Every structure is written in C-alpha cells, then in structure tokens.
Tab-separated table of N, CA and C in Angstrom:
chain	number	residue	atom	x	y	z
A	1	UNK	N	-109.928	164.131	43.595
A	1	UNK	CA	-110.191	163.214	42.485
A	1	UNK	C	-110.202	161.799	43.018
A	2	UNK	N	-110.819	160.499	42.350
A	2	UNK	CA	-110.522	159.532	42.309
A	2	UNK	C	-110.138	158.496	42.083
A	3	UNK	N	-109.848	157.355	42.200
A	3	UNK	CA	-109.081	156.567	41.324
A	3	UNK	C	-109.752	155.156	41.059
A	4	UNK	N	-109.322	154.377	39.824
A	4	UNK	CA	-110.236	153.510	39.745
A	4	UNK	C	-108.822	152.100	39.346
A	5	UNK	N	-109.293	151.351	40.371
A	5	UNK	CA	-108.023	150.396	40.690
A	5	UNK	C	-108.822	148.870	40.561
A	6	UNK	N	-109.730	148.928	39.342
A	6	UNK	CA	-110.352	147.901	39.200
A	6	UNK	C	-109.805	146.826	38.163
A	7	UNK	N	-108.561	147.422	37.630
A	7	UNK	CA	-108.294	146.191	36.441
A	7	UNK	C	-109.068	145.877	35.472
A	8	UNK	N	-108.605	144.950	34.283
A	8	UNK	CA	-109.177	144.726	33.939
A	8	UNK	C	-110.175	143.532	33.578
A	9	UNK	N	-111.752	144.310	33.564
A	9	UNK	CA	-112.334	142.613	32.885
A	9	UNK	C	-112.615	142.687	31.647
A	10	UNK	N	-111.846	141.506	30.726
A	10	UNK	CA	-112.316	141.049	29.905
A	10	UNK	C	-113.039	140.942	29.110
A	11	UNK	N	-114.318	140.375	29.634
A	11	UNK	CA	-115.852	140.393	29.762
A	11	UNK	C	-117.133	139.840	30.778
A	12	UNK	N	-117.855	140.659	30.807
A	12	UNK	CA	-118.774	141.415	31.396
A	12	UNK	C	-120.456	140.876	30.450
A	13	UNK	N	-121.388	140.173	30.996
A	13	UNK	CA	-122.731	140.729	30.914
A	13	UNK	C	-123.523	141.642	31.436
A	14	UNK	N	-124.120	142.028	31.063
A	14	UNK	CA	-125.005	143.153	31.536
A	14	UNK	C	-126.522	143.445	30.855
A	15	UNK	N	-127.526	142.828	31.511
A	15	UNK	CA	-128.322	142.571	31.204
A	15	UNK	C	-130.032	143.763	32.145
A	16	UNK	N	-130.890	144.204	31.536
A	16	UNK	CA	-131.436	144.899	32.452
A	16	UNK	C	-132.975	145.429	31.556
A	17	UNK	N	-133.327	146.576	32.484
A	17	UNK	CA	-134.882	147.227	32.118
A	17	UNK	C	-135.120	148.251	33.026
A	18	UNK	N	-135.695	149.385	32.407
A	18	UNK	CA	-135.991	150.590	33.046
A	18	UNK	C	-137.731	150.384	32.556
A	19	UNK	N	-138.370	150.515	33.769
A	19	UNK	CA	-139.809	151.101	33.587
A	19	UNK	C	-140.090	152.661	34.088
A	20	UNK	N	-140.723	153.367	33.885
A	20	UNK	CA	-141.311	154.425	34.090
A	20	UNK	C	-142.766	155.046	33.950
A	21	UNK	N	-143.383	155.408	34.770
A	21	UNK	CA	-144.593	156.446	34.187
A	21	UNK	C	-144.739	157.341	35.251
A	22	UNK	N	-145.716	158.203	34.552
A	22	UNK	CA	-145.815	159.895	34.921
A	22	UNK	C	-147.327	159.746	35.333
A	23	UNK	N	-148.410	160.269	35.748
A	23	UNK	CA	-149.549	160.191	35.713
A	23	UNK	C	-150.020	162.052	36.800
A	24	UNK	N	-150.995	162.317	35.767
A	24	UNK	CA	-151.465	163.805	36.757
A	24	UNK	C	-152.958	163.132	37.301
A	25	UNK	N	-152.371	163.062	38.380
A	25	UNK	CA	-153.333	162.951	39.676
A	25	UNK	C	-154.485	163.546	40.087
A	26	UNK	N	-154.342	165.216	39.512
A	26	UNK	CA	-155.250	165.764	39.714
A	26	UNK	C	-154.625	167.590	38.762
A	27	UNK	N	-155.701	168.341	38.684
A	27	UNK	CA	-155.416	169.282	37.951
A	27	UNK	C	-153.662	169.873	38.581
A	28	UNK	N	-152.727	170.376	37.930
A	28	UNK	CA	-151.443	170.691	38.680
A	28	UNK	C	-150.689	170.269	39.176
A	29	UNK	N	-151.315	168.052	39.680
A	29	UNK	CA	-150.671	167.490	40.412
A	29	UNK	C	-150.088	166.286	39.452
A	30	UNK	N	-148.687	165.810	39.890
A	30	UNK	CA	-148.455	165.023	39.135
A	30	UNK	C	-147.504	163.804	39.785
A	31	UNK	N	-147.772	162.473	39.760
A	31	UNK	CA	-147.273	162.004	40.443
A	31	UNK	C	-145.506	161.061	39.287
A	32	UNK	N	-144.913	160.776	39.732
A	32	UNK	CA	-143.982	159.802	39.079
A	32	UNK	C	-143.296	158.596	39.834
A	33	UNK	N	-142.871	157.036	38.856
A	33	UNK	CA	-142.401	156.343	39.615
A	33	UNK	C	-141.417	155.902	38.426
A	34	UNK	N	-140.094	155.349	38.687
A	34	UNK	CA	-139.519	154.406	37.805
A	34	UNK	C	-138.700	153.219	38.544
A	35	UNK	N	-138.156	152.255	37.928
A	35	UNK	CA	-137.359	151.007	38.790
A	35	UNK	C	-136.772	150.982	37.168
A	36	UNK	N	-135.591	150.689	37.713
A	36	UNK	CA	-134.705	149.870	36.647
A	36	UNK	C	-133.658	148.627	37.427
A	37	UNK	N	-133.296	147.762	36.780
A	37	UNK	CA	-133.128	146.555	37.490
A	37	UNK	C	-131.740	146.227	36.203
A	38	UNK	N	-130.903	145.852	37.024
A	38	UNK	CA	-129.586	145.069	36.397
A	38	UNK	C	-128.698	144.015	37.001
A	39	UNK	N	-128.973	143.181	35.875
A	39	UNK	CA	-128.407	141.942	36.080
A	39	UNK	C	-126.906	141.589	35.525
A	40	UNK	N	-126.013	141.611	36.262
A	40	UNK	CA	-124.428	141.394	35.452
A	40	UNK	C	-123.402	140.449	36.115
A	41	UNK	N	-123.145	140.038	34.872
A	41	UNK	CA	-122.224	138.676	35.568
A	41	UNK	C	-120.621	138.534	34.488
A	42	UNK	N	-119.880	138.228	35.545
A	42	UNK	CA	-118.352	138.388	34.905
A	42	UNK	C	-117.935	137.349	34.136
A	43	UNK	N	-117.951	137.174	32.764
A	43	UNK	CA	-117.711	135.877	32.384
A	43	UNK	C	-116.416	135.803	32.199
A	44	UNK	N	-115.445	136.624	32.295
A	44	UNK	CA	-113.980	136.013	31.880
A	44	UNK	C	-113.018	137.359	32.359
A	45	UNK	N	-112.294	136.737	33.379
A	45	UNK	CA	-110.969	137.512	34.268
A	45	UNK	C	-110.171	136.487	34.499
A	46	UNK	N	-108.605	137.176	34.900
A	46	UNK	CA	-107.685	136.389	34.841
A	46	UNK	C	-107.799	135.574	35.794
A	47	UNK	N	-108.010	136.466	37.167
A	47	UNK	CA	-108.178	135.115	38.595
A	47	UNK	C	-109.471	134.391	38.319
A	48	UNK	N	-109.432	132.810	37.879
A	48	UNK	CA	-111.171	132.397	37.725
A	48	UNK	C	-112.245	131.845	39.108
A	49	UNK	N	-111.964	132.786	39.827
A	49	UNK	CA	-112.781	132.213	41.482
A	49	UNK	C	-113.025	133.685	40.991
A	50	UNK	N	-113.518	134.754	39.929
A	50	UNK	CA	-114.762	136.025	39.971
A	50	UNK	C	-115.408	135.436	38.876
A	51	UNK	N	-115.530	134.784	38.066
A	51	UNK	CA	-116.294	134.638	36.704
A	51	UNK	C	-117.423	133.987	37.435
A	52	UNK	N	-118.896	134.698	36.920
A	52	UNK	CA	-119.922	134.586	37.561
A	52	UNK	C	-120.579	135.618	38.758
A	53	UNK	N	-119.473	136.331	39.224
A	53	UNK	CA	-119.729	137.701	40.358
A	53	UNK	C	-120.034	138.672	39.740
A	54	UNK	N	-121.013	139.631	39.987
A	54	UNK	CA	-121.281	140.673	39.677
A	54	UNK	C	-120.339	141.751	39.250
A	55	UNK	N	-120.850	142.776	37.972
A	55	UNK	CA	-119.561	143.495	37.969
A	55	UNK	C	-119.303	144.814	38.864
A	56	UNK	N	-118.424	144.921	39.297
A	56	UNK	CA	-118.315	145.891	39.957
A	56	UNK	C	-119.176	147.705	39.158
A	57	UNK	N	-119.316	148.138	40.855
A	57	UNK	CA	-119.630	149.765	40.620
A	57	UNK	C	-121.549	149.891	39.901
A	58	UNK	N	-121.964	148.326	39.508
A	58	UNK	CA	-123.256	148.747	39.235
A	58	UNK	C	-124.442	148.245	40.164
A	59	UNK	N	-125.048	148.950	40.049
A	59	UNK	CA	-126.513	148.487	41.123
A	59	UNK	C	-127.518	147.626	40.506
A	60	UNK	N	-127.742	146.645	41.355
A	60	UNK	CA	-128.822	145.644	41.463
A	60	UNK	C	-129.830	146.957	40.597
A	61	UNK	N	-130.278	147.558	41.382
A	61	UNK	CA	-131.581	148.166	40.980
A	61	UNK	C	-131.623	149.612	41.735
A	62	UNK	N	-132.421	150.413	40.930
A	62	UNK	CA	-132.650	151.929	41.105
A	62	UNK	C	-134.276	151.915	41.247
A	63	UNK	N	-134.731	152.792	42.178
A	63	UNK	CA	-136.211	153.014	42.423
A	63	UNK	C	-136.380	154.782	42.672
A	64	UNK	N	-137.249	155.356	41.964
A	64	UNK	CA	-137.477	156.663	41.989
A	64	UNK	C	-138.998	156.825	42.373
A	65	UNK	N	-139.374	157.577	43.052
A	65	UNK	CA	-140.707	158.045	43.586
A	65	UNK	C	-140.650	159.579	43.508
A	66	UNK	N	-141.873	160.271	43.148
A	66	UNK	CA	-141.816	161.468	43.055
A	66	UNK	C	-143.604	162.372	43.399
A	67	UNK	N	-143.499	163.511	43.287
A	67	UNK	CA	-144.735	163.938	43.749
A	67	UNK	C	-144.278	165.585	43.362
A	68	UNK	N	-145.194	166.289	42.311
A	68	UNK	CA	-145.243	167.616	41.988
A	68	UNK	C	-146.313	168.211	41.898
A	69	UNK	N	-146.791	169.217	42.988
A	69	UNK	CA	-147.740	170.528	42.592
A	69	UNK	C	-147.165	171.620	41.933
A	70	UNK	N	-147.444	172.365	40.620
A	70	UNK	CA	-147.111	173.254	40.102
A	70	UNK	C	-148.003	174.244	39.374
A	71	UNK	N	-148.574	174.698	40.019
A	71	UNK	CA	-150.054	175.780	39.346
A	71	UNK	C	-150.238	176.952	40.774
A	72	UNK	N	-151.621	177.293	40.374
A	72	UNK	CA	-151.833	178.643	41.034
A	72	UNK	C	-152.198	178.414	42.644
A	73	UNK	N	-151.600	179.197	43.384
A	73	UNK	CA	-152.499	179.004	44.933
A	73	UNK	C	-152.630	180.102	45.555
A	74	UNK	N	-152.971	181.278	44.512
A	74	UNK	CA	-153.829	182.386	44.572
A	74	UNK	C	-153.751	182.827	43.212
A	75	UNK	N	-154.793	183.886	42.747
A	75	UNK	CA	-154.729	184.387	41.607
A	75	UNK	C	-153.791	184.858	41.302
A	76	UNK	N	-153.022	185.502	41.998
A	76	UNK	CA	-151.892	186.383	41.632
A	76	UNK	C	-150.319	185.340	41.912
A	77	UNK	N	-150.258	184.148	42.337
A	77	UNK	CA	-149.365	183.256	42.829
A	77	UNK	C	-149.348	181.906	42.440
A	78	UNK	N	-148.471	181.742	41.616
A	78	UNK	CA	-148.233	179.599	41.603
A	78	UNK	C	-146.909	179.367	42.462
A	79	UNK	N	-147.047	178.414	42.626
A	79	UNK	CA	-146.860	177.506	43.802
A	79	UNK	C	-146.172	176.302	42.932
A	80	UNK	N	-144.691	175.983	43.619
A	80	UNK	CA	-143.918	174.983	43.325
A	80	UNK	C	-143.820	174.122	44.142
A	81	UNK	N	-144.441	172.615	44.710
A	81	UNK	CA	-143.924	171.621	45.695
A	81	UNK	C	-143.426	171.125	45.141
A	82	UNK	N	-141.682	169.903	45.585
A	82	UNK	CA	-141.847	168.685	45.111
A	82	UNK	C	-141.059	168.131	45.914
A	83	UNK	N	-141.436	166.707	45.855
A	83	UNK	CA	-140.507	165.957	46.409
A	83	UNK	C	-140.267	164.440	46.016
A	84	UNK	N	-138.867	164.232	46.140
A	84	UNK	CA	-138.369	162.963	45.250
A	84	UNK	C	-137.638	161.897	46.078
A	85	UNK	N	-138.118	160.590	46.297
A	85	UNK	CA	-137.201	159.700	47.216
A	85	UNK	C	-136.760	158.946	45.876
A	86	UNK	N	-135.639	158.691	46.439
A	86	UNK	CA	-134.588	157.530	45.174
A	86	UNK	C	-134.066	156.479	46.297
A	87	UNK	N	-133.735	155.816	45.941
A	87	UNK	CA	-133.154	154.076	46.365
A	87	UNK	C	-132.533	153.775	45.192
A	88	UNK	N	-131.230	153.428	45.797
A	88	UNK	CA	-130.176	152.548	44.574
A	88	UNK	C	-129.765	151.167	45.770
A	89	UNK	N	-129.645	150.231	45.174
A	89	UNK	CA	-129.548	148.896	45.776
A	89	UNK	C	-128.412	148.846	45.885
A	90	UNK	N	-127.975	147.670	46.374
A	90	UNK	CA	-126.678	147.377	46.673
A	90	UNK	C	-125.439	147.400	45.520
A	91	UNK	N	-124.376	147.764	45.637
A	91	UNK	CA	-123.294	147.884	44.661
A	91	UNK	C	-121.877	147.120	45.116
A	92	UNK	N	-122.065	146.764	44.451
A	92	UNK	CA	-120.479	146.033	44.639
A	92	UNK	C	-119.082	146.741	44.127
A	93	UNK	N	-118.235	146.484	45.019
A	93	UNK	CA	-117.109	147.823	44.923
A	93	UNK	C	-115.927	147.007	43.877
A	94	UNK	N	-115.916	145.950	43.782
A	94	UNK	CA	-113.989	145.306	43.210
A	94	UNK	C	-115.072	143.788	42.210
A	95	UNK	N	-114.401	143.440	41.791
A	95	UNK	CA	-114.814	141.995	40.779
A	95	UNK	C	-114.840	140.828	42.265
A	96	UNK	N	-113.848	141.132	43.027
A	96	UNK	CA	-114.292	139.731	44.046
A	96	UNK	C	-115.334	139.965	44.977
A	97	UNK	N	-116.096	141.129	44.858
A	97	UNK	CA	-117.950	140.612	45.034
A	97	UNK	C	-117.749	140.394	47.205
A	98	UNK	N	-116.229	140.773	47.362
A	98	UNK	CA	-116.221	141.141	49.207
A	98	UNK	C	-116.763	142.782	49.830
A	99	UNK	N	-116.516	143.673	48.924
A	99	UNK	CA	-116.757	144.891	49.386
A	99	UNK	C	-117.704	145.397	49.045
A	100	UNK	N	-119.189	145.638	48.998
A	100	UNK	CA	-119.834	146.377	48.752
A	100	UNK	C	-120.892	147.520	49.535
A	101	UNK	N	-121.540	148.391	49.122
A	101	UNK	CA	-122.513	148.880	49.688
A	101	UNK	C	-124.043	148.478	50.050
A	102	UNK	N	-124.270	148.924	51.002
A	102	UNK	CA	-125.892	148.449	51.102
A	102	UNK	C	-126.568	149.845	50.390
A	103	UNK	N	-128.032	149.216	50.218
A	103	UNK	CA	-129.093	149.943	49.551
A	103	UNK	C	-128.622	151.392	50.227
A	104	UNK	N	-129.010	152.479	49.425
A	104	UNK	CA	-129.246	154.265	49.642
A	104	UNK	C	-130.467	154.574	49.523
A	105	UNK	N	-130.983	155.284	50.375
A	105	UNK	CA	-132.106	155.941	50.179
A	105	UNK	C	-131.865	157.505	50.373
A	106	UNK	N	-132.597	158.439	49.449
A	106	UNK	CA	-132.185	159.596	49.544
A	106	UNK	C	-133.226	160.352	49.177
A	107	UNK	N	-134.010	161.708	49.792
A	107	UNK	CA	-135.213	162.218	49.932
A	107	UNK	C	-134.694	163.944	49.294
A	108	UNK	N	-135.242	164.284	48.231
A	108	UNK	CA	-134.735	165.511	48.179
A	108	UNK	C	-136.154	166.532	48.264
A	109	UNK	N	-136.142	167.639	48.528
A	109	UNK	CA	-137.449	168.533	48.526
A	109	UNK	C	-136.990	169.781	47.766
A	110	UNK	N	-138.407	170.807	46.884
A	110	UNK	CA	-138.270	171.795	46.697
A	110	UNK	C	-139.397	172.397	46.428
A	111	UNK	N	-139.326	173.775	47.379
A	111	UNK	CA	-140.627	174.628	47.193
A	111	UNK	C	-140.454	175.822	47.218
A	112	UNK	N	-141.525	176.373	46.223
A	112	UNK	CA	-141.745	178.241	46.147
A	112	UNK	C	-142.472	178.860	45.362
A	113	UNK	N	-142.517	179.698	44.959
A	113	UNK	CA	-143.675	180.676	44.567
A	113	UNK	C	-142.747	181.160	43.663
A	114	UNK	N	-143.691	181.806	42.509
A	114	UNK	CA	-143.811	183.035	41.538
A	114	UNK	C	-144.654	184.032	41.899
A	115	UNK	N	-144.942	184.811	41.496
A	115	UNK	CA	-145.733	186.104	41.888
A	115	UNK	C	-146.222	186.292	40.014
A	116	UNK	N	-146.688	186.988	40.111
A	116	UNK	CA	-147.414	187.692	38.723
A	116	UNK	C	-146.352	188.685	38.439
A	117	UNK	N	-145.775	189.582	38.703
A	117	UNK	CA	-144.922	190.437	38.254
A	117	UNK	C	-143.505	189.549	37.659
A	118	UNK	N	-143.244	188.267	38.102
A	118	UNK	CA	-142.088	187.401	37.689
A	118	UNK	C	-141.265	187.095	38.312
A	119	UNK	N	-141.630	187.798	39.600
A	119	UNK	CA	-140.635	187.302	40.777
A	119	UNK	C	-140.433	185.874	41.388
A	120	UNK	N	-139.851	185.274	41.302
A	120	UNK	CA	-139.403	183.586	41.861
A	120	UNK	C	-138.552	183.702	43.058
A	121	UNK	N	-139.238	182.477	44.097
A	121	UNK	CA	-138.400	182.404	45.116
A	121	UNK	C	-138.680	180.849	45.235
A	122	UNK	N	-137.476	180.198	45.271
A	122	UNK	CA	-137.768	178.826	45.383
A	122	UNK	C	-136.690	178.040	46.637
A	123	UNK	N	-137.021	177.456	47.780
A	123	UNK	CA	-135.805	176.603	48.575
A	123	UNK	C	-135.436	175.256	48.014
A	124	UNK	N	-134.783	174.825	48.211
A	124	UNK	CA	-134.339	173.114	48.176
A	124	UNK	C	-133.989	172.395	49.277
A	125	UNK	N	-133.792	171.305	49.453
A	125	UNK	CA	-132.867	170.458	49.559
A	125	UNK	C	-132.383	169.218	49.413
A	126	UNK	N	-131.351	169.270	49.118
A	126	UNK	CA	-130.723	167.650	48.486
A	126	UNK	C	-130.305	166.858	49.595
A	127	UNK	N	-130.659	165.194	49.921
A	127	UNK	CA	-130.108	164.635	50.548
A	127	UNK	C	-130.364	165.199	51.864
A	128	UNK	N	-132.103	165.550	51.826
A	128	UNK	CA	-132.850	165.827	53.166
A	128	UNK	C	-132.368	165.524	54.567
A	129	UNK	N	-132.060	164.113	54.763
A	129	UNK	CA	-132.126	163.523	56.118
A	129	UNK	C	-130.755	163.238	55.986
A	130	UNK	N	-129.606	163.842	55.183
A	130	UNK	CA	-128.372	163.820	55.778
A	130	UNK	C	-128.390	162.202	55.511
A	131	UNK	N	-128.262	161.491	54.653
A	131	UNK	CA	-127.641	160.148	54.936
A	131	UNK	C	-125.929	160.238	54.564
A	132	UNK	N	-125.548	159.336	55.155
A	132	UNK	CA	-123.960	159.279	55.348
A	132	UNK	C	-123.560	157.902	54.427
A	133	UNK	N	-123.139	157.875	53.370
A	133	UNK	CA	-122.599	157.102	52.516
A	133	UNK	C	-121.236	157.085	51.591
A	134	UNK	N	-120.618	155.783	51.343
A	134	UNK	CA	-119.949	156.001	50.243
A	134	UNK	C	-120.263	156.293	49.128
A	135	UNK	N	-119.900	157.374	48.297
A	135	UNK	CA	-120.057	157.298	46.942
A	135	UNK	C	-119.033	156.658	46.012
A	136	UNK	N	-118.367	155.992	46.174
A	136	UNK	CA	-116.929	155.070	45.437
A	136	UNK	C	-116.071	154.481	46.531
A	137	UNK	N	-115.837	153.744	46.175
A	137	UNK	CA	-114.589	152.867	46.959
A	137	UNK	C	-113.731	152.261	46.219
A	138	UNK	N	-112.601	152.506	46.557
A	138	UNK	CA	-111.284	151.831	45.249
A	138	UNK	C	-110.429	150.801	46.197
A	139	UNK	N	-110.331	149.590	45.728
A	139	UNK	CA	-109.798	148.672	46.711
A	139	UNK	C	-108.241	149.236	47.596
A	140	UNK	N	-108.474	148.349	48.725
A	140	UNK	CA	-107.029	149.180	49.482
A	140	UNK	C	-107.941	149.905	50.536
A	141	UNK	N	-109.353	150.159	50.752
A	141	UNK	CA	-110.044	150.861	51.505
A	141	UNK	C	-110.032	152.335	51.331
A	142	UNK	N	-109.552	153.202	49.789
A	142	UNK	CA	-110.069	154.344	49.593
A	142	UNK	C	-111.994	154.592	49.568
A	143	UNK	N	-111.785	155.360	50.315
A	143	UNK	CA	-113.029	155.648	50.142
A	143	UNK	C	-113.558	157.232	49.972
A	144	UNK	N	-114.508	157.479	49.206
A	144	UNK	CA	-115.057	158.553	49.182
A	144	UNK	C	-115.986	158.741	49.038
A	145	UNK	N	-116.584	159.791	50.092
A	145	UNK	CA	-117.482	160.009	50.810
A	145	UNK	C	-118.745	160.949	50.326
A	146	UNK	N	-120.355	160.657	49.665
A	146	UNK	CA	-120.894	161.787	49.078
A	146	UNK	C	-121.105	162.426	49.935
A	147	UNK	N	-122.019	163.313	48.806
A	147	UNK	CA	-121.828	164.945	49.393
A	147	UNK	C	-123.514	164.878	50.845
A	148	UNK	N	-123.057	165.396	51.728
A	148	UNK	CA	-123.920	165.325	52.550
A	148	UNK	C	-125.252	166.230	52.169
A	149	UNK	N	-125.837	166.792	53.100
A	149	UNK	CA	-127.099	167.419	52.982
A	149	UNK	C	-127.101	168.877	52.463
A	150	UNK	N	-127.639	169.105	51.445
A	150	UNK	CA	-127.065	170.505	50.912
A	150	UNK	C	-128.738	171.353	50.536
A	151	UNK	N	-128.528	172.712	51.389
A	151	UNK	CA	-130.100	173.441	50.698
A	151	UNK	C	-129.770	174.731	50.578
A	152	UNK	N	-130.738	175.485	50.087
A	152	UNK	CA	-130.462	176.745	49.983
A	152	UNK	C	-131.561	177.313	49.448
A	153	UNK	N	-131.285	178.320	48.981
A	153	UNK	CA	-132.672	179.681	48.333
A	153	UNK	C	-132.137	180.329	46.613
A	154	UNK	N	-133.254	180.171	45.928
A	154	UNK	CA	-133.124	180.837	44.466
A	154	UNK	C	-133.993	181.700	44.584
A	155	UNK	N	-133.590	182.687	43.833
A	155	UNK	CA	-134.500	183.782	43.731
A	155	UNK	C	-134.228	184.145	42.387
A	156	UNK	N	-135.447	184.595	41.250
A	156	UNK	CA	-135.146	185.043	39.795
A	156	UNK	C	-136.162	186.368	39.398
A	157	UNK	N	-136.080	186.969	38.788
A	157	UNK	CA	-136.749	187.903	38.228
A	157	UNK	C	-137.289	187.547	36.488
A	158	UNK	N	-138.396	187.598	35.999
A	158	UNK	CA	-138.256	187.520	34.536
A	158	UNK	C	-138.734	188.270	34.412
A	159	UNK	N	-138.441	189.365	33.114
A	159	UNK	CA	-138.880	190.169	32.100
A	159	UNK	C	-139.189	189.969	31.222
C-alpha cells in the first residue's frame, strides 16, 4: 500500500481541457488522438513560499495516440491490431514543487484473430519497452515503483 504525506492544502486551482477525436482511416481502420492539459496553482497553505506552485500528484498534460485494425483478413478470419502510445508530462510529487517526475512515455500493443467457429486468440502487451518509473512518491523519498512490462495470451470460445 501507499501513503499520502501531503498535508493539507487549503486551496487549490485547477484549471484545464481534454480534446479528443476518433477518425476511420480506412474501411476497419481507425485511428485516435487526445491531449488534455492542466493548469493548477496553490493559492493558500500554511508555509506561504508554495502559494502559486503547482499542486501536487497532477500532470501538466496527457497525450494519447492510437491505431486499430479490426475486420476480416480472410473469409473465414478477423484480425485484431492495436497499438497505443500515451505520454503524461511532468508531475510534481509534494506542494514545494522540489520533487518531481519527468514526462512518461508508454507503448502498449495487442493482436489476434477470431476464427468463424468463435474461437479467439489474442496477445498483449503493456508497457512494451519496459520503461522504469515512479508511479507515486510520498515525501521522505518513499517511492513506488510501476508495474514494469507485462504480456501474455487470451484465448475465448463463444457459443
């Protein structure tokens, strides 16, 4: 488990925007992008050398890229590609705006087939290229560590 040794603020702005769109590229193909962007500033804590610093634990900005084939690639077979890069920007770990993370980038993939009878076989994987990051930091230098590169195989039957 973890712990959250941030105290309290007061108040907090938080100001922001998510864009998104989807677009099919071509018959089966479909592409996606979104950015969302946040702006936050500490207006009132007890020590006053943070009012004006970002609030802790949120990101500048999130960027999603994506790419899906999902249709037939034989008569008797559809075909699942996809693949998704994400970027989260920098995060700041405590209200005094000294500890934070740099940008993440993270690539996930997944592909496989159906058959006509209903058989599914699909691989993954999350966090493709193994990046090595914090996922939280609690002042004092706890840190904890996400989950590294994880894949595997599904297989389903439908009736």
């Amino acid at each position: 488990s973890s712990t959250q040794n941030l105290g309290n603020i007061p108040e907090t702005r938080i100001n922001g925007f998510e864009l998104e769109a989807t677009a099919e590229v071509a018959p089966h193909f479909d592409i996606n992008a979104a950015i969302g962007v946040t702006d936050s500033d500490i207006k009132a804590f007890p020590d006053p050398s943070v009012i004006g610093n970002e609030a802790p634990q949120i990101s500048r900005y999130t960027l999603n890229l994506g790419a899906q084939y999902a249709g037939p690639i034989s008569d008797s077979v559809d075909g699942l590609f996809r693949v998704d890069y994400r970027r989260t920007g920098r995060t700041w770990w405590e209200p005094f705006n000294t500890t934070s993370r740099d940008p993440v980038d993270l690539v996930d993939v997944r592909a496989g087939f159906t058959l006509a009878n209903g058989v599914s076989v699909t691989g993954f994987a999350s966090n493709l290229f193994n990046e090595i990051y914090n996922a939280e930091f609690s002042p004092g230098g706890f840190v904890f560590k996400a989950r590294p590169r994880r894949y595997g195989v599904e297989a389903s039957f439908n009736f």
